[in-house]
Amino acid sequence: MLTAPQLRALKGTRPSTWITAYDVVQAQVAEEAAIDVILVGDSLGMTTLGYDSTIPVTLDDMVHHAAMVRRGAPHTMMIVDLPYLTYHNPGTALANAGRIMQQTLANGVKLEGGRSIIPVVDALIQEKIPVIGHLGLTPQSVHTMGGYKVQAKSSSAIGELLEDARSLSDHGASAIVLEGIPDRVAAYVTAHIEAPTIGIGAGPGVDGQVLVFHDCLGITRSLPKFARPFAEVRQAMISGLLAYRGSVQDGSFPGDRESYHVPDAEWDKFLREQDGR
Ligand code: KIV
């Protein structure tokens, strides 16, 4: 299993692969595919809980799902998102991150924000909790961003992003997720900070990539522009269920191979006993 120092030391050696997961089966397949880091993202809210943003996701939701993921992938580095309003001051952040570390056996937590959350980052790292930053399009700020929009498109916004990334890196973040920013901006930030950058909708010039499980495997109904489906699992599931339904309806399922059998002698004995009644 990759550790937080190893993750940071990977920078410049090889790209790291990250995938989100929310349950045991997803965790098992991520581990079987030798993915470097599983992120139990608060995208849980959209992929699994049926919300249209990450805002309603609670700490209890995260603990419940991250504990499942850990049981499915005991040997893979697992990072868990601190959800909305659970890290607005160092004390609250420490209590909530501590709960995640103890109850899910996570290897670290991820937080959205830059210089404004440095006191929180310091408090967690001081207590030996590895921290992953998240900059650019930060879904917990959907209301103040005015929607899910590509960030850091003006010179001043690029400068702000760079300072946020520098600050997180200098304060010891193990990695920084860069979401929804132009490719040149992500590459520039990557080249100017020590912490590895993990991109999602940030182009190829970063130190690793993360995708949402459902986008990566073609389960999501409408795919975001930045994602590529590396399998067509939604269609495979629908085809499988259609075939199942058809086989039940035409009587071909279950067949002899899928049925249990009683030995002839026992069956005959049973029938004789019934007849003798
Ligand atoms: O919640 C999440 O899944 C994330 C990734 C999109 C990086 O934060």
GROMACS .gro file of C-alpha atoms and ligand atoms in nm, residues 20 22 39-44 54 81 110 112 134 139 177 179 200 210-212, ligand 1:
model
   28
   20THR     CA    1  -1.328   0.706  -0.661
   22TYR     CA    2  -1.820   0.410  -0.268
   39LEU     CA    3  -1.077   0.830  -0.314
   40VAL     CA    4  -1.404   0.800  -0.127
   41GLY     CA    5  -1.525   1.129  -0.269
   42ASP     CA    6  -1.830   1.322  -0.157
   43SER     CA    7  -1.934   1.274  -0.521
   44LEU     CA    8  -2.100   0.987  -0.332
   54THR     CA    9  -2.230   1.719  -0.278
   81ASP     CA   10  -1.341   1.353   0.158
  110LYS     CA   11  -0.922   1.554   0.135
  112GLU     CA   12  -1.151   2.177  -0.061
  134HIS     CA   13  -0.850   2.028  -0.373
  139PRO     CA   14  -1.800   2.127  -0.587
  177VAL     CA   15  -0.640   1.762  -0.666
  179GLU     CA   16  -1.031   2.002  -1.085
  200ILE     CA   17  -0.962   1.580  -1.308
  210VAL     CA   18  -0.845   1.084  -1.080
  211LEU     CA   19  -1.179   0.987  -1.229
  212VAL     CA   20  -1.516   0.916  -1.077
  278KIV     O1   21  -1.577   1.389  -0.464
  278KIV     C1   22  -1.502   1.350  -0.553
  278KIV     O2   23  -1.521   1.244  -0.614
  278KIV     C2   24  -1.388   1.431  -0.587
  278KIV     C3   25  -1.318   1.401  -0.715
  278KIV     C4   26  -1.400   1.446  -0.828
  278KIV     C5   27  -1.180   1.457  -0.717
  278KIV     O3   28  -1.356   1.521  -0.517
   0.00000   0.00000   0.00000
